[in-house]
Amino acid sequence: MSDTAALPYRLRLPGPTTVPERVRQALAAPVLNHRGPEFHAQFEAIQTALRPIFGTTGPILVFPGSGTGVMEGSLANVARPGEAVLVVANGQYGGRFHQIATALGLASDLLEVEWGLAPDPMRIKTALARRDYRAVCVTHNESSTGVVADLAAIGAVVKDSPAVQIVDTVSGLAGIPVAQDAWHLDVVVAASQKALMCPPGIGLVGVSAKAWALIERDHAGRFFWDFRKARTAQEKAETPFTPPVSLLAGLDEALRMIAEEGLDAVLARHHRLATALRAGVVALGLRLFPREALSDTVTVMHVPDGLDGGAITRHMHQRYRTVIAGSRTHLTGKIIRIGTMGYLSAADVLTDLHYLERTLADLGRAPPAGAGVAAASAALVG
Ligand SMILES: *Cc1c(COP(=O)(O)O)cnc(C)c1O
């Protein structure tokens, strides 16, 4: 283990993700007056750059906080205590929507989907016909299982009901396609620390006209998260309260990087690298966890029989300084997860596969030497 200290720290989680040097430099810029012209210009640039990534012409609200903060804010704005919401849960983050809705005093009906599968829009349609819901909550990219929901199909169902669709795309946005307006998504929630290549601390929300009609109603239970205040401030390129100015400088730079590469190229890179990583882990003898609709921002795999996922993640960190994720659910120890979101190149996934192979070998398995890297390389050129 003598060479471990010399290895670079590799943050390979499904969030937070590696922050590129350019963004880290931008974070160190002088703090701006959040009511001054320099900030106004930066805030406008962020808005302009975010709209195509969300696929909307509407404003994107900006809040300090983690993704969970804007998940809570979204529910607190569209539903009054006592009103009903439908929560579609095919993993840990869907479950979180249910916990938040319950904590806010909403009547939360849970539509449970087997983990590893994507939600069936027809089940949502049936549920919507049975009760008057204010909102349907859907996880776009379920980071706990590595499954992507078909938002276009779900949006087509929800748009014909009085309910609004709240989408958690915290681990999807800027890594897989999002088309808020075309797919009829009403409240689209994202955060800075995943494919947007920034540190944690910014929550983002795109809001449709249909959602504003619910948000504009008077009701108790929101102050800091009041979307109406955010929209009013936004008209002056500001936020109602002091924003995380330095983080926004970082986001501005990250969005410039995305624009320089081109959004389509960014999404294609995510797909190419995720495909290569999946080919590699399968070649190492690991079985993928999702059974359909595989995510291009997180790869989730079963731990080989007789091994503990915790032992793998610990060894990857201690021996190779590579931080990958286990699970914090009933799957703890049984699955491991590697992020493929944000600032990522082929070198990263090839290194992941080399270290994963060495880890399996160090733990007494004998995966075919080089098989993971070879399969990934073939996928990258193929
Ligand atoms: C990371 C993540 C979140 C946000 O979690 P926070 O820790 O609150 O930022 C929400 N949903 C999904 C699907 C995520 O992957």
XYZ file of C-alpha atoms and ligand atoms in Angstrom:
397
model
C 0.000 0.000 0.000
C 3.036 2.250 -0.023
C 2.134 3.952 -3.306
C -1.465 4.785 -2.344
C -0.685 8.283 -1.098
C 0.750 9.176 -4.482
C -2.436 8.281 -6.321
C -4.886 11.033 -7.225
C -8.184 11.162 -5.354
C -10.810 9.897 -7.793
C -14.402 10.884 -6.986
C -16.443 8.365 -8.987
C -19.767 8.575 -7.155
C -23.157 9.203 -8.734
C -22.794 12.609 -7.108
C -21.125 14.650 -5.968
C -18.855 14.434 -8.991
C -15.419 15.658 -10.001
C -15.262 19.430 -10.401
C -13.022 20.498 -13.294
C -10.106 22.869 -12.753
C -11.790 25.649 -14.728
C -14.813 25.533 -12.433
C -12.637 25.423 -9.309
C -10.813 28.543 -10.505
C -14.129 30.301 -11.070
C -15.237 29.409 -7.539
C -12.260 31.383 -6.234
C -13.216 34.639 -7.991
C -14.101 37.667 -5.835
C -17.571 37.452 -4.308
C -19.963 39.710 -6.217
C -22.646 42.026 -4.895
C -25.743 39.935 -5.496
C -27.725 43.084 -6.338
C -25.086 44.551 -8.643
C -24.577 44.647 -12.419
C -21.806 42.014 -12.531
C -24.054 39.519 -10.794
C -27.027 40.433 -12.992
C -24.969 39.688 -16.100
C -23.758 36.371 -14.710
C -27.241 35.361 -13.615
C -28.632 36.156 -17.083
C -25.881 34.085 -18.687
C -26.720 31.154 -16.402
C -30.411 31.410 -17.299
C -29.685 31.519 -20.998
C -27.369 28.536 -20.809
C -29.686 26.438 -18.618
C -32.816 26.769 -20.758
C -31.699 24.471 -23.592
C -30.414 21.927 -21.065
C -33.856 21.835 -19.414
C -35.515 22.114 -22.815
C -37.687 25.027 -21.783
C -38.248 28.647 -22.695
C -39.375 29.430 -19.144
C -37.297 30.736 -16.234
C -35.187 28.371 -14.137
C -35.489 29.204 -10.445
C -32.267 29.100 -8.442
C -32.079 28.189 -4.749
C -29.285 27.475 -2.302
C -29.485 23.911 -1.069
C -29.136 20.321 -2.135
C -31.469 18.482 -4.490
C -33.707 17.413 -1.633
C -34.315 21.075 -0.806
C -35.839 21.802 -4.192
C -37.769 18.511 -4.109
C -39.377 19.750 -0.885
C -39.796 23.260 -2.270
C -41.606 21.917 -5.309
C -44.138 19.956 -3.291
C -44.621 22.817 -0.826
C -45.468 25.143 -3.713
C -47.867 23.059 -5.773
C -49.886 21.363 -3.024
C -51.607 22.572 0.097
C -51.549 20.457 3.255
C -54.272 17.822 2.962
C -54.198 17.693 -0.842
C -53.266 14.445 -2.538
C -50.157 13.649 -4.554
C -49.147 10.481 -6.362
C -45.552 9.407 -5.814
C -44.071 6.935 -8.273
C -41.215 5.090 -6.573
C -38.884 2.628 -8.279
C -36.022 3.268 -5.883
C -34.643 5.291 -3.000
C -35.317 8.758 -4.433
C -38.955 8.054 -5.217
C -39.210 6.987 -1.588
C -37.774 10.333 -0.575
C -40.564 12.186 -2.419
C -43.041 10.129 -0.390
C -41.277 11.011 2.875
C -41.241 14.715 1.980
C -44.906 14.764 0.927
C -45.879 13.017 4.151
C -43.798 15.432 6.237
C -45.540 18.373 4.523
C -48.949 17.011 5.536
C -49.932 15.962 2.030
C -51.888 12.790 1.347
C -49.190 10.846 -0.466
C -50.235 7.774 -2.436
C -47.265 5.585 -3.229
C -47.202 3.811 -6.576
C -44.457 1.280 -6.041
C -42.493 -0.155 -8.922
C -40.105 -3.050 -8.568
C -36.531 -1.796 -8.156
C -34.590 -2.259 -11.371
C -37.631 -1.565 -13.546
C -38.992 1.674 -15.033
C -42.464 3.036 -14.180
C -45.286 1.953 -16.491
C -47.163 5.073 -17.731
C -50.400 3.071 -17.940
C -50.326 2.384 -14.187
C -49.981 6.125 -13.630
C -52.902 6.786 -15.955
C -55.058 4.335 -14.003
C -54.088 5.889 -10.675
C -54.865 9.394 -11.970
C -58.366 8.288 -12.938
C -59.070 7.095 -9.389
C -58.303 10.210 -7.359
C -57.907 13.967 -7.745
C -54.161 14.558 -7.469
C -52.355 17.884 -7.415
C -49.087 16.342 -8.518
C -47.407 13.196 -9.763
C -43.793 12.850 -8.594
C -41.414 10.894 -10.811
C -37.688 10.214 -10.550
C -36.130 10.695 -13.979
C -32.879 8.901 -13.296
C -33.190 6.628 -10.254
C -29.623 6.754 -8.959
C -30.174 3.912 -6.506
C -30.968 1.404 -9.263
C -29.631 2.927 -12.502
C -32.989 3.105 -14.283
C -34.361 5.938 -16.443
C -38.085 6.738 -16.525
C -39.801 7.457 -19.841
C -40.737 11.030 -19.046
C -42.190 11.734 -22.475
C -44.680 8.879 -22.101
C -45.530 9.796 -18.510
C -45.869 13.465 -19.465
C -48.317 12.517 -22.210
C -50.489 10.829 -19.582
C -50.240 13.490 -16.875
C -50.838 16.446 -19.207
C -54.461 15.388 -19.731
C -55.138 15.348 -15.991
C -55.443 18.253 -13.523
C -52.214 17.102 -11.842
C -48.797 18.547 -12.544
C -45.784 16.310 -13.081
C -42.880 16.957 -10.712
C -39.668 15.428 -12.018
C -36.491 14.787 -10.055
C -33.752 14.890 -12.669
C -31.006 15.710 -10.179
C -28.826 12.888 -11.484
C -30.054 13.127 -15.072
C -29.944 16.731 -16.247
C -26.964 17.493 -18.519
C -26.115 13.789 -18.711
C -29.215 12.366 -20.392
C -31.815 14.216 -22.486
C -34.433 16.378 -20.774
C -37.100 18.191 -22.808
C -39.297 19.975 -20.287
C -41.621 21.773 -22.716
C -41.876 19.046 -25.383
C -42.501 16.323 -22.777
C -45.016 18.401 -20.743
C -42.990 18.295 -17.543
C -44.301 20.856 -15.093
C -41.754 21.115 -12.305
C -38.252 19.940 -13.148
C -35.828 19.688 -10.250
C -32.048 19.526 -10.624
C -28.910 20.284 -8.600
C -25.370 21.454 -9.190
C -23.301 18.504 -8.003
C -24.006 15.846 -10.615
C -23.683 16.172 -14.400
C -23.452 19.961 -14.017
C -19.884 19.504 -12.721
C -20.180 21.863 -9.743
C -19.854 21.424 -5.994
C -23.080 20.686 -4.083
C -25.143 23.675 -3.010
C -27.385 24.916 -5.826
C -30.907 23.658 -6.510
C -32.582 24.466 -9.827
C -36.256 24.316 -10.774
C -37.945 24.728 -14.134
C -41.670 25.548 -13.810
C -44.427 25.297 -16.440
C -47.460 27.569 -16.874
C -49.693 24.733 -15.639
C -47.644 24.524 -12.437
C -47.712 28.294 -11.892
C -51.508 28.153 -11.712
C -51.215 25.883 -8.654
C -48.259 27.761 -7.174
C -50.040 31.108 -7.335
C -52.793 29.939 -4.994
C -52.442 31.224 -1.433
C -51.436 28.593 1.030
C -49.440 28.034 4.175
C -46.179 26.200 4.485
C -43.594 28.085 2.425
C -41.469 31.188 2.838
C -37.853 30.604 1.830
C -38.992 28.177 -0.862
C -41.821 30.389 -2.154
C -41.504 30.092 -5.926
C -43.568 33.271 -6.376
C -40.888 35.332 -4.615
C -38.190 33.645 -6.695
C -40.000 34.461 -9.917
C -40.431 38.126 -8.970
C -36.756 38.484 -8.076
C -35.778 36.660 -11.233
C -37.351 39.388 -13.352
C -34.494 41.590 -12.064
C -31.914 38.792 -12.551
C -31.783 38.279 -8.799
C -32.876 35.867 -6.101
C -35.115 36.863 -3.166
C -32.403 36.140 -0.584
C -28.613 36.031 -0.782
C -27.667 33.355 -3.319
C -24.543 31.175 -3.126
C -22.658 33.722 -5.243
C -19.405 31.772 -5.553
C -21.172 28.568 -6.515
C -23.065 30.456 -9.196
C -19.751 31.718 -10.590
C -18.721 28.072 -10.791
C -21.986 27.090 -12.460
C -21.554 29.884 -15.001
C -18.151 28.429 -15.933
C -19.446 24.838 -16.044
C -22.240 25.928 -18.377
C -19.655 27.585 -20.619
C -17.802 24.283 -20.791
C -21.024 22.480 -21.762
C -21.763 25.105 -24.429
C -18.232 24.836 -25.840
C -18.465 21.061 -26.144
C -22.065 21.318 -27.346
C -25.017 19.830 -25.442
C -25.564 17.051 -27.976
C -21.897 16.100 -27.785
C -22.038 16.113 -23.988
C -25.024 13.761 -24.004
C -23.391 11.530 -26.635
C -20.224 11.358 -24.510
C -22.246 10.227 -21.501
C -23.847 7.498 -23.590
C -20.542 6.361 -25.086
C -18.718 6.215 -21.750
C -21.589 4.542 -19.896
C -21.861 1.945 -22.651
C -18.129 1.260 -22.380
C -18.227 0.974 -18.593
C -21.168 -1.429 -18.755
C -19.361 -3.583 -21.322
C -16.325 -3.614 -19.055
C -18.052 -4.605 -15.836
C -19.963 -7.369 -17.617
C -16.648 -8.651 -19.017
C -15.341 -8.725 -15.436
C -18.182 -11.085 -14.613
C -20.444 -8.597 -12.822
C -24.164 -8.567 -13.517
C -25.917 -5.237 -14.131
C -28.697 -4.434 -11.663
C -31.256 -2.623 -13.862
C -33.401 -4.896 -16.002
C -34.464 -2.211 -18.493
C -34.024 1.478 -19.395
C -30.372 1.606 -18.344
C -29.030 4.937 -17.156
C -26.102 6.631 -18.883
C -25.161 8.569 -15.753
C -24.844 5.768 -13.222
C -23.874 2.123 -13.606
C -25.307 -0.168 -10.944
C -24.128 -3.757 -10.629
C -24.626 -6.779 -8.429
C -21.771 -7.767 -6.163
C -20.438 -11.251 -6.997
C -21.766 -14.015 -4.755
C -19.793 -14.372 -1.562
C -18.357 -10.852 -1.676
C -19.563 -7.848 0.310
C -20.136 -4.581 -1.535
C -18.693 -2.688 1.410
C -15.431 -4.606 1.077
C -15.211 -3.612 -2.592
C -15.911 0.088 -2.066
C -13.538 0.180 0.942
C -10.744 -1.493 -0.968
C -11.236 0.705 -4.049
C -10.859 3.729 -1.783
C -8.081 2.560 0.495
C -5.917 0.864 -2.131
C -6.739 2.855 -5.272
C -8.103 6.149 -3.871
C -11.139 5.642 -6.087
C -14.430 6.489 -4.421
C -17.364 4.510 -5.758
C -20.742 4.017 -4.107
C -22.420 1.136 -2.407
C -26.061 1.373 -1.498
C -27.842 2.926 1.459
C -30.988 0.851 1.094
C -32.044 -2.771 1.566
C -29.484 -3.474 -1.188
C -26.563 -2.441 1.049
C -23.653 -4.813 0.452
C -25.383 -6.376 -2.554
C -24.782 -3.732 -5.228
C -22.130 -1.168 -6.098
C -22.555 1.980 -8.170
C -20.214 4.069 -10.323
C -21.140 7.495 -11.646
C -20.654 8.367 -15.290
C -21.837 11.934 -15.062
C -20.234 15.268 -15.667
C -16.524 15.788 -16.180
C -15.544 12.393 -17.507
C -13.431 10.913 -20.279
C -12.553 7.457 -21.570
C -9.478 7.512 -19.321
C -11.757 7.610 -16.283
C -13.832 4.558 -17.149
C -10.764 2.558 -18.239
C -9.084 3.392 -14.941
C -12.249 2.433 -13.039
C -12.237 -0.947 -14.749
C -8.554 -1.558 -14.101
C -8.942 -0.770 -10.397
C -12.154 -2.763 -10.145
C -10.413 -5.755 -11.677
C -7.455 -5.375 -9.292
C -9.847 -5.020 -6.351
C -11.678 -8.226 -7.265
C -8.305 -9.941 -7.589
C -7.072 -8.493 -4.266
C -10.254 -9.830 -2.646
C -9.518 -13.327 -3.895
C -11.409 -13.415 -7.159
C -9.618 -14.022 -10.418
C -11.327 -11.982 -13.100
C -9.733 -12.444 -16.533
C -6.803 -10.001 -16.563
C -7.520 -6.975 -18.713
C -10.927 -8.233 -19.795
C -12.821 -5.212 -18.506
C -10.499 -2.679 -20.090
C -10.480 -4.640 -23.354
C -14.271 -4.819 -23.572
C -14.587 -1.120 -22.781
C -11.943 -0.219 -25.358
C -13.786 -2.251 -27.968
C -17.033 -0.463 -27.115
C -15.291 2.926 -27.345
C -13.976 2.320 -30.844
C -16.914 0.203 -32.033
C -28.340 13.072 -5.721
C -29.806 12.933 -5.933
C -30.738 13.769 -5.287
C -30.365 14.885 -4.370
O -29.824 14.529 -3.192
P -29.185 15.657 -2.285
O -28.245 14.913 -1.427
O -30.292 16.288 -1.558
O -28.543 16.645 -3.229
C -32.069 13.643 -5.604
N -32.479 12.737 -6.479
C -31.637 11.921 -7.120
C -32.180 10.943 -8.102
C -30.274 11.989 -6.861
O -29.429 11.174 -7.498
